[in-house]
Short mmCIF file of C-alpha atoms in Angstrom, two decimals:
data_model
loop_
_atom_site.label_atom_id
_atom_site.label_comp_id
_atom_site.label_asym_id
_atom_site.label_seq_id
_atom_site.Cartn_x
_atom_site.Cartn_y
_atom_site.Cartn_z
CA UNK A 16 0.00 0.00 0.00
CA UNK A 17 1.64 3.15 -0.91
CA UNK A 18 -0.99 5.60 0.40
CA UNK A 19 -3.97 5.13 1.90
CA UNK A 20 -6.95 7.69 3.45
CA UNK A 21 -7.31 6.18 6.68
CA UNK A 22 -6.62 8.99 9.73
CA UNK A 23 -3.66 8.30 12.14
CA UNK A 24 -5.48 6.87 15.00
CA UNK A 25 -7.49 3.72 12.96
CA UNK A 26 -7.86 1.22 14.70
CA UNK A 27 -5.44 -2.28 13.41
CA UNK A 28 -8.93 -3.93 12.19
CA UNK A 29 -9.49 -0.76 9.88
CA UNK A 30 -5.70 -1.01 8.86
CA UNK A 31 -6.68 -4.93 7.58
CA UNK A 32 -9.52 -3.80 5.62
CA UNK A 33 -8.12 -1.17 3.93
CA UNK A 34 -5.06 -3.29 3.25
CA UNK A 35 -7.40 -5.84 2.11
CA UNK A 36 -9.53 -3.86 -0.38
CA UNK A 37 -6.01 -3.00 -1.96
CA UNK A 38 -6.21 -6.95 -3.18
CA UNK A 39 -10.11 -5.82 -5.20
CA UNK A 40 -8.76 -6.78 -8.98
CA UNK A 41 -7.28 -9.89 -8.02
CA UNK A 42 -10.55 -11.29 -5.90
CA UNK A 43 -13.34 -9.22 -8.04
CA UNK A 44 -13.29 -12.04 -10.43
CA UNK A 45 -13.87 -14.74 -7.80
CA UNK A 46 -16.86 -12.16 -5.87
CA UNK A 47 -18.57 -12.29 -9.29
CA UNK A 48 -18.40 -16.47 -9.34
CA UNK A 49 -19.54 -16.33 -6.19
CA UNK A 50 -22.48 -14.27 -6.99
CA UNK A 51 -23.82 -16.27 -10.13
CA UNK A 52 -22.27 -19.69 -9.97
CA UNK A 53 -25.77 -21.10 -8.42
CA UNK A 54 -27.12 -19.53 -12.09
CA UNK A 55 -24.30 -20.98 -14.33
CA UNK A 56 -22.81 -23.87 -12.54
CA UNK A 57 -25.65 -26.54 -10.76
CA UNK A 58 -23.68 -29.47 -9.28
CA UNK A 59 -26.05 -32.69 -9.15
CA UNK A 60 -25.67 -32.92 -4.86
CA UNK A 61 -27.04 -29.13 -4.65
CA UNK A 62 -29.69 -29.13 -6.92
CA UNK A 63 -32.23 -30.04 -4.04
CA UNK A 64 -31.36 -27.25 -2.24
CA UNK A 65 -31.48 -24.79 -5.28
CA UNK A 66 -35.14 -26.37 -6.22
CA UNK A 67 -36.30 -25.49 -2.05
CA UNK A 68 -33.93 -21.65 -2.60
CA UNK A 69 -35.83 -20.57 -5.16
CA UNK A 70 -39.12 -21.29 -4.31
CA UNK A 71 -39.65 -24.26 -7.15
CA UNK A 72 -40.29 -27.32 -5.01
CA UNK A 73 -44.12 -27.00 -5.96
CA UNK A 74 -43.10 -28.39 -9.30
CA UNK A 75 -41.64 -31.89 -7.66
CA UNK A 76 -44.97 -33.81 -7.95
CA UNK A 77 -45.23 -32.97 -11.40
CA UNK A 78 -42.16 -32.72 -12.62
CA UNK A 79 -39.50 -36.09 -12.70
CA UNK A 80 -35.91 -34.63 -12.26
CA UNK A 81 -34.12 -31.63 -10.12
CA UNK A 82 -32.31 -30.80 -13.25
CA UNK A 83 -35.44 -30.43 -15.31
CA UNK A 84 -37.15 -28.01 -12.87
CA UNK A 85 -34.00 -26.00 -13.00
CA UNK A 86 -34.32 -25.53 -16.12
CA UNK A 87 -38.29 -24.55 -16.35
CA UNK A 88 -37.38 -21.81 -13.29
CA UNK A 89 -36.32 -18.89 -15.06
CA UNK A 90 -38.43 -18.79 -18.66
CA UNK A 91 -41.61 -20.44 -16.57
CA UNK A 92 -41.29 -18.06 -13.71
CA UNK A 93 -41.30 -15.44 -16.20
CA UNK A 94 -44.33 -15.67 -17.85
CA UNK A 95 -46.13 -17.33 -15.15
CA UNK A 96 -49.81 -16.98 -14.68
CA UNK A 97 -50.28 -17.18 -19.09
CA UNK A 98 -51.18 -18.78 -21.88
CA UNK A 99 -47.27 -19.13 -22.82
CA UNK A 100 -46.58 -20.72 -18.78
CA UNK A 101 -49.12 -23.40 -19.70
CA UNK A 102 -47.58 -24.66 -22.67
CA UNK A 103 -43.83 -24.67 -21.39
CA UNK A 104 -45.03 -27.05 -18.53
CA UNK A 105 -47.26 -28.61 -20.80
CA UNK A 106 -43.84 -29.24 -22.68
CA UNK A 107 -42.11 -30.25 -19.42
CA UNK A 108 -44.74 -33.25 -18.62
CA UNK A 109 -44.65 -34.34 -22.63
CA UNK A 110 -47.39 -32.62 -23.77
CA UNK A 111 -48.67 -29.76 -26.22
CA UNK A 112 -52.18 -28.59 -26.61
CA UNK A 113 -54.40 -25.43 -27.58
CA UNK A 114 -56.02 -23.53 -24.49
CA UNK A 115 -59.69 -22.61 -25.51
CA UNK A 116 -61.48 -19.33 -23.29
CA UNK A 117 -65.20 -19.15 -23.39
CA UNK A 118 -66.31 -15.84 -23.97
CA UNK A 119 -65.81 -12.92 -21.77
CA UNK A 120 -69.48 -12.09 -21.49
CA UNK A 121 -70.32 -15.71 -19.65
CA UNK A 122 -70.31 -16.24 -15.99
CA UNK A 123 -67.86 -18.63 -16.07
CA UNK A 124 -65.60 -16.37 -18.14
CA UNK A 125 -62.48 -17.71 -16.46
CA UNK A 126 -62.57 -21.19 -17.08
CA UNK A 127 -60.85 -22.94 -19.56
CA UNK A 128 -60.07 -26.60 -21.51
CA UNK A 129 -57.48 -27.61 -23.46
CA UNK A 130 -57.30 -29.46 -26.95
CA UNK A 131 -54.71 -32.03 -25.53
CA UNK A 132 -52.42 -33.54 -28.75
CA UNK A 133 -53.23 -37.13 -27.71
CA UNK A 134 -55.41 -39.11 -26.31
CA UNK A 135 -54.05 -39.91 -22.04
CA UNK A 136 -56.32 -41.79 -19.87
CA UNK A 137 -53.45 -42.83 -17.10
CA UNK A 138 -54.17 -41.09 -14.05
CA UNK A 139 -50.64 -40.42 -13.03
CA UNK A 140 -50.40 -38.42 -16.20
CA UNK A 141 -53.80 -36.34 -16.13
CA UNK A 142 -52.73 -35.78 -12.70
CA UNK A 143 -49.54 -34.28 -13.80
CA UNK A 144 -50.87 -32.34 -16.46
CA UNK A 145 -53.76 -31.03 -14.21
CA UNK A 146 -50.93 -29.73 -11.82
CA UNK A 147 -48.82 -28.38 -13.76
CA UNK A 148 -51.46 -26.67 -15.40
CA UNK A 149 -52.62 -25.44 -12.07
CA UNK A 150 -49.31 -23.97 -11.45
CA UNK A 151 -49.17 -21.88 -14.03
CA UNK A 152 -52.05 -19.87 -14.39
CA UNK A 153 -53.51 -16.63 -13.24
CA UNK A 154 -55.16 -17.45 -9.48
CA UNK A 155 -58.72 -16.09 -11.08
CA UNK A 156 -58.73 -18.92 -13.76
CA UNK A 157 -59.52 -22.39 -13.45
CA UNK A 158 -58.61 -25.37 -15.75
CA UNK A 159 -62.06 -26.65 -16.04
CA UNK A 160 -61.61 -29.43 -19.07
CA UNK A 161 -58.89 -31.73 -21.01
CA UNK A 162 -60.23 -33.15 -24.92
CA UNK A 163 -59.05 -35.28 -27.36
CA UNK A 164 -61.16 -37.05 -29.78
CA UNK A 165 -64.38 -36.53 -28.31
CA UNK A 166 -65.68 -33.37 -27.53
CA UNK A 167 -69.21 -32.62 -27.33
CA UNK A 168 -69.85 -28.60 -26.04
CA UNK A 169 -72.33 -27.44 -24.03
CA UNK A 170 -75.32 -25.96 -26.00
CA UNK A 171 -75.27 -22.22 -25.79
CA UNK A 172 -79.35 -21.58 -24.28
CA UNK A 173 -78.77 -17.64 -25.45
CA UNK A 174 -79.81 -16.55 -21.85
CA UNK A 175 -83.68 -18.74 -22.03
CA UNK A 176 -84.56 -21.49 -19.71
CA UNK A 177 -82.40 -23.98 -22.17
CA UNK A 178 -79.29 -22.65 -20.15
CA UNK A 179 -80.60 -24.75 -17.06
CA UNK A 180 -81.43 -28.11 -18.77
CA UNK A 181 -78.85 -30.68 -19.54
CA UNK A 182 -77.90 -28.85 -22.71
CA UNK A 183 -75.51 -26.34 -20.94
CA UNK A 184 -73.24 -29.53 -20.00
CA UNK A 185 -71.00 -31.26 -22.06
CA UNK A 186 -68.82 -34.32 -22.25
CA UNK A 187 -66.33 -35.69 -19.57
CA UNK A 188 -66.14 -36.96 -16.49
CA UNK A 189 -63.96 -36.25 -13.46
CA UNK A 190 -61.36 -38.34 -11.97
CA UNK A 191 -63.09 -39.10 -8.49
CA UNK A 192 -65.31 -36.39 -8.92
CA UNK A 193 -63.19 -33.71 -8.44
CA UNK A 194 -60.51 -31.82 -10.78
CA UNK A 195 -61.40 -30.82 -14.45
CA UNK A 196 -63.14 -32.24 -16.76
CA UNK A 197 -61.50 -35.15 -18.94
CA UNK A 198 -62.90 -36.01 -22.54
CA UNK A 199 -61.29 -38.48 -25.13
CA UNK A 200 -62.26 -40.75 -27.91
CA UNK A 201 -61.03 -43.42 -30.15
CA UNK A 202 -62.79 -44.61 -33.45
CA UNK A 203 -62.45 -47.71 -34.81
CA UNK A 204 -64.06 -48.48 -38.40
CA UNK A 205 -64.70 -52.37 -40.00
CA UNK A 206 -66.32 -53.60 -43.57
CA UNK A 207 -67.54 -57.07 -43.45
CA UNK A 208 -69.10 -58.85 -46.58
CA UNK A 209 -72.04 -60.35 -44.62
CA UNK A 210 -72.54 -64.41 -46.03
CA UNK A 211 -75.05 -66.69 -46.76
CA UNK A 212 -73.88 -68.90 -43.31
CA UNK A 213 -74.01 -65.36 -41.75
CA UNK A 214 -78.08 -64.51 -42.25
CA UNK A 215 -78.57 -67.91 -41.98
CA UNK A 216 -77.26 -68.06 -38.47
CA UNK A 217 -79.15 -64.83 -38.04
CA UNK A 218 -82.40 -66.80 -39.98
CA UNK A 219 -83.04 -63.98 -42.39
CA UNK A 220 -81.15 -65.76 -45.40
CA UNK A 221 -83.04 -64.88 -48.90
CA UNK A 222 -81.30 -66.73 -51.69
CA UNK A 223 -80.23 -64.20 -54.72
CA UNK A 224 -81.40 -63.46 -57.41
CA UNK A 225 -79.48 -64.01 -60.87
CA UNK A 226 -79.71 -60.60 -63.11
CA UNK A 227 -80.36 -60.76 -66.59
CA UNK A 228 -78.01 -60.13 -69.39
CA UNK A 229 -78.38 -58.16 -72.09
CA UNK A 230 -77.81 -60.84 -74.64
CA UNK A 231 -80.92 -62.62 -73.07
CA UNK A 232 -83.16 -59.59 -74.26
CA UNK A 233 -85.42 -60.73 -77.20
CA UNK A 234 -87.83 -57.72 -77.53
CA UNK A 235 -86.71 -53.64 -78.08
CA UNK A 236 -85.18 -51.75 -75.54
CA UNK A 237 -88.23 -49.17 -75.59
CA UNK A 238 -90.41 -51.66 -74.50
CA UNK A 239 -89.21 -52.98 -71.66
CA UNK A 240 -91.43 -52.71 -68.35
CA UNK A 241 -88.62 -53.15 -65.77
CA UNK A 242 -85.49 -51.17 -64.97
CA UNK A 243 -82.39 -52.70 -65.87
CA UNK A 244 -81.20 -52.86 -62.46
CA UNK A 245 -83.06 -55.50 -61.28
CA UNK A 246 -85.84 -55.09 -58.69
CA UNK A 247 -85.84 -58.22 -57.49
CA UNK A 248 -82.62 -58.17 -56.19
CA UNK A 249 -83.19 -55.09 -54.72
CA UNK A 250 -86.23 -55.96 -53.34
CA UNK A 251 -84.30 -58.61 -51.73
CA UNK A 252 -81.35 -56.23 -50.07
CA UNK A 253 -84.56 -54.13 -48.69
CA UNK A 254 -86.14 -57.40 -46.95
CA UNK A 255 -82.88 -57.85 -45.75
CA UNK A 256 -81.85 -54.36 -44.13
CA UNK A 257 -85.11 -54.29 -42.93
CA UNK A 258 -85.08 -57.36 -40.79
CA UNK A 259 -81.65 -56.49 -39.27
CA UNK A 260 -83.06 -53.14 -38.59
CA UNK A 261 -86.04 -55.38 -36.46
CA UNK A 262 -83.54 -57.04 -34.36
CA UNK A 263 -81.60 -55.92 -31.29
CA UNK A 264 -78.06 -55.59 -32.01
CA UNK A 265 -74.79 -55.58 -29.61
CA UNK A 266 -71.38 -55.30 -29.62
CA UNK A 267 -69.10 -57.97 -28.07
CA UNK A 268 -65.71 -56.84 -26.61
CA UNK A 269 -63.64 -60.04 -25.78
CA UNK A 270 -59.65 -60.54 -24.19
CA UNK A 271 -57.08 -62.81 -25.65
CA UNK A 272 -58.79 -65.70 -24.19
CA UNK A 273 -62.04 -64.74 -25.96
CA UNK A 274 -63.53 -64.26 -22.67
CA UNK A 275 -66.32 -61.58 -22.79
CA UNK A 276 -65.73 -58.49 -20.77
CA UNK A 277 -69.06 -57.02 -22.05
CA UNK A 278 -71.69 -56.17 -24.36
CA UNK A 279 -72.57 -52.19 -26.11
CA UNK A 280 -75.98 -51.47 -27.03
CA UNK A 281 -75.67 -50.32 -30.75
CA UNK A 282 -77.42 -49.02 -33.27
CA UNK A 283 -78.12 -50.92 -37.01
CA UNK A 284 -78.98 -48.94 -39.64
CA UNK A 285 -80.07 -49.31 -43.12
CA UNK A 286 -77.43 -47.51 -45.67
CA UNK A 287 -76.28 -46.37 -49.10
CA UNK A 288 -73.18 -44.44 -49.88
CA UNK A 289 -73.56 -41.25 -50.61
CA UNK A 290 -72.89 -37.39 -50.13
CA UNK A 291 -73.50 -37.17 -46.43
CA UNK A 292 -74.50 -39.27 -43.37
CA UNK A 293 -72.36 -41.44 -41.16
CA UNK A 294 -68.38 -40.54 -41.92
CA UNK A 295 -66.94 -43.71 -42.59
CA UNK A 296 -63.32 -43.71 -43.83
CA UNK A 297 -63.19 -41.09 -46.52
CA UNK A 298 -67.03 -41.71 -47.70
CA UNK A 299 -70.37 -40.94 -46.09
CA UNK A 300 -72.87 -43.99 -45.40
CA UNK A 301 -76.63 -42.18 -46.32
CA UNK A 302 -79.73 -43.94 -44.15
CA UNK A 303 -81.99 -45.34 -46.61
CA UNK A 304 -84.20 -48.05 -47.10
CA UNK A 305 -84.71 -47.85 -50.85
CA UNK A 306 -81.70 -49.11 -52.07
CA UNK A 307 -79.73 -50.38 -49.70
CA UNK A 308 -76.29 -51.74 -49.61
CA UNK A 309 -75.84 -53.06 -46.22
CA UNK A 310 -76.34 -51.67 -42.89
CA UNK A 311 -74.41 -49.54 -40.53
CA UNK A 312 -73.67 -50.96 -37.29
CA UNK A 313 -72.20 -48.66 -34.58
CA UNK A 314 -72.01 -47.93 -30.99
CA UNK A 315 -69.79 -45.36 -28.46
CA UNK A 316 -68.53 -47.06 -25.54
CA UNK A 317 -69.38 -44.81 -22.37
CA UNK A 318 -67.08 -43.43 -19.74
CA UNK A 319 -65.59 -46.05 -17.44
CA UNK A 320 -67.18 -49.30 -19.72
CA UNK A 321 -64.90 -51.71 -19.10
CA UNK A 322 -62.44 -49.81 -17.52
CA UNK A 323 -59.02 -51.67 -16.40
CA UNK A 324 -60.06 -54.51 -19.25
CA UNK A 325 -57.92 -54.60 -22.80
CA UNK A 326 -60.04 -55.84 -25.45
CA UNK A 327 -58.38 -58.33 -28.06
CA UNK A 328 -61.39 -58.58 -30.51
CA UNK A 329 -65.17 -56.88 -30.87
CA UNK A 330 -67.74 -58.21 -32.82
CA UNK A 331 -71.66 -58.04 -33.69
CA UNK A 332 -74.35 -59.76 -31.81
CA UNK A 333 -77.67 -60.29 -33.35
CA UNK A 334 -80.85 -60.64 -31.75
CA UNK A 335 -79.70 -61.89 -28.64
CA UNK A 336 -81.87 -61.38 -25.10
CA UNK A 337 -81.22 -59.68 -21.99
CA UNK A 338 -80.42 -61.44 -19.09
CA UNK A 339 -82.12 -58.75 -16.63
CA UNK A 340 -85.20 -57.76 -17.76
CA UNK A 341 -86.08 -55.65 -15.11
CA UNK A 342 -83.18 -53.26 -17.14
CA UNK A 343 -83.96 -53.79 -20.64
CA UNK A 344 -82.42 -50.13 -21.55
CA UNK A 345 -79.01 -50.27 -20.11
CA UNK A 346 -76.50 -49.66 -22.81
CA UNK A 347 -73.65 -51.62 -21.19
CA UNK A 348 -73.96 -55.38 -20.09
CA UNK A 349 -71.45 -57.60 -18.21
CA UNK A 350 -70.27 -61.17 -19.17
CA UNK A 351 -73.50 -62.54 -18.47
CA UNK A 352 -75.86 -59.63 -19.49
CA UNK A 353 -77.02 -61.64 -22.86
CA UNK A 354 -78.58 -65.08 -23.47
CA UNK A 355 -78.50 -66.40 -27.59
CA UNK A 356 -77.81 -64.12 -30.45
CA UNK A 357 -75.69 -64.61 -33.41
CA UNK A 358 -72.01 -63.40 -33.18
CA UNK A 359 -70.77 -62.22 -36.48
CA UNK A 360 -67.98 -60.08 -38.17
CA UNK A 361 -65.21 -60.76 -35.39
CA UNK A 362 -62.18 -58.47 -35.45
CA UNK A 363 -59.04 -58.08 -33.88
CA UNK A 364 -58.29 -54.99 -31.96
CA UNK A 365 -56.62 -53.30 -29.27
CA UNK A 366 -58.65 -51.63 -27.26
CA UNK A 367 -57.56 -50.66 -23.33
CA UNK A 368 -60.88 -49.11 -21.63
CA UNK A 369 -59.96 -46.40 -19.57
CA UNK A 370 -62.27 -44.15 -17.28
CA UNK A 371 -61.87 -40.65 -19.62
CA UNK A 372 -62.08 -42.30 -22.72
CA UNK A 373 -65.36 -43.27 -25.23
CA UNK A 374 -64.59 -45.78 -28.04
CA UNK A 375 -66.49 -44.98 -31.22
CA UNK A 376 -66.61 -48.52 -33.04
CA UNK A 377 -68.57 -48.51 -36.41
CA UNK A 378 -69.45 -52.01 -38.66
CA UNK A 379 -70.27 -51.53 -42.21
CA UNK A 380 -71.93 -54.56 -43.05
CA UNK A 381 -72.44 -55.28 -47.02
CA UNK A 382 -74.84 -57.84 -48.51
#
């Protein structure tokens, strides 16, 4: 020290510091470490105690590492309590999705759902997304409902006594009847060329009818009293939607073991392709019992059906009778909920019922 501004009677401990702060470009470089490494440098052994210092450990249920909720603190903590918080820990969890407000002028003008990119029915992972979603928004705001694949609104009753009937719900259920709203669906599409042993197991088998060939024709083409396609053998596919129409018809969800883990109440319907209708693949099956080419079998699973069952194989049951009859409307039986019936059109599948998911399974069955 060649000079210093202390006055002659400092005491020896004011002597040291001054003397010390002398050393300042040698040690500023290691105060500056000091004050940042925490930000820069995260050994493994500390990161617990970083997650509790800065106020993150809310995160931990929801959130599988130390290392990754170090790395969500700064841009998450940011822009926490917005849209943009919500899909960074939507990102954490493995997840993206679309955040959908009602409008402002409803009551519940701060609730919202989210268009989820896939279908999740484990709890563990709706519970983590419900968390972190939690986290992450504005205290006023409430995540009110998760979709994928099956969302049906709530009918808007434009302020008239609609508002209070069951159209201003919509689809989901709650996971033990508390949290928001989950609502997912799968859909599952078949063709099956029905056969002569299949509508004769059914008893509804009508031989067909030969058409006639226009080398057979031995009068003039203007006087012919019949269209050229030939009404008896549509007359024949009419009988035949029509009877399947008649009869009660079920779907059959079965495990590896072909054991049934129950029965769908589903709808048959008489059909024709055509312009609009029932989506089926990239075509449209049109109701109609004039010319029909088959019939349109489907049912949607409900929430919870089968739930904690994996189904191998679903098929059709025709006209078979319910066990209970005291409960001839319930839409879904256990093992033992039908007597008789035909089982037709079998096919493989992989279904795993879950309680937040509907499956949509559709049978297009061609004569």
């Amino acid at each position: 020290m060649t000079e210093t501004l202390l006055p002659s009677n400092a005491t020896p401990i004011e002597v040291a510091l001054d003397r010390a702060g002398d050393q300042a470009p040698k040690i500023d470089p290691a105060l500056s470490y000091i004050s940042g490494w925490k930000h820069s440098v995260q050994p493994p052994d500390l990161r617990p105690y970083l997650v509790h210092e800065f106020g993150m450990a809310v995160l931990q249920p929801y959130v599988e590492t130390y290392a990754a909720i170090l790395a969500l603190r700064l841009p998450w903590c940011e822009v926490r309590g917005t849209h943009e918080a919500i899909n960074q820990g939507l990102a954490i969890v493995g997840y993206s999705g679309t955040l959908k407000d009602p409008p402002a002028r409803r009551l519940a003008w701060a609730e919202f759902q989210i268009d989820l990119d896939r279908v999740r029915d484990e709890r563990e992972d709706l519970f983590k997304i419900a968390g972190i979603v939690d986290l992450s928004i504005p205290v006023r705001s409430t995540f009110r409902r998760g979709v994928n694949g099956h969302d049906v609104p709530a009918a808007e009753g434009c302020r008239t006594r609609l508002s209070g009937s069951i159209l201003s719900n919509d689809s989901g259920v709650r996971i033990g009847g508390k949290g928001p709203k989950w609502s997912f669906g799968r859909n599952y599409q078949f063709s099956h060329d029905l056969t002569e042993a299949d509508l004769t197991a059914i008893g509804i088998w009508i031989p067909e009818i030969n058409s006639p060939l226009w080398a057979d024709m031995d009068f003039p083409w203007v006087t012919a009293t019949f269209k050229w396609a030939n009404d008896a053998e549509q007359a024949r596919r009419v009988s035949l939607a029509m009877s399947l129409e008649g009869l009660p018809c079920w779907l059959r969800f079965a495990d590896t073991q072909n054991q049934t883990i129950g029965y769908r109440k589903a709808v048959c319907r008489a059909v024709d392709q055509g312009l609009s209708g029932y989506a089926f693949g990239p075509d449209f099956l049109e109701p109609s019992t004039e010319n029909p080419l088959g019939v349109h079998v489907f049912a949607r699973t409900g929430f919870g059906d089968g739930y904690g069952s994996e189904a191998a194989s679903v098929s059709v049951v025709i006209d078979a009778d319910v066990t209970d009859q005291t409960k001839p409307g319930q839409l879904w039986l256990e093992p033992t909920g039908l007597t008789g019936g035909t089982e037709i059109a079998a096919q493989p599948v992989s279904i795993l019922f879950g309680e937040t998911v509907r499956e949509h399974v559709q049978f297009f069955l061609r004569f």
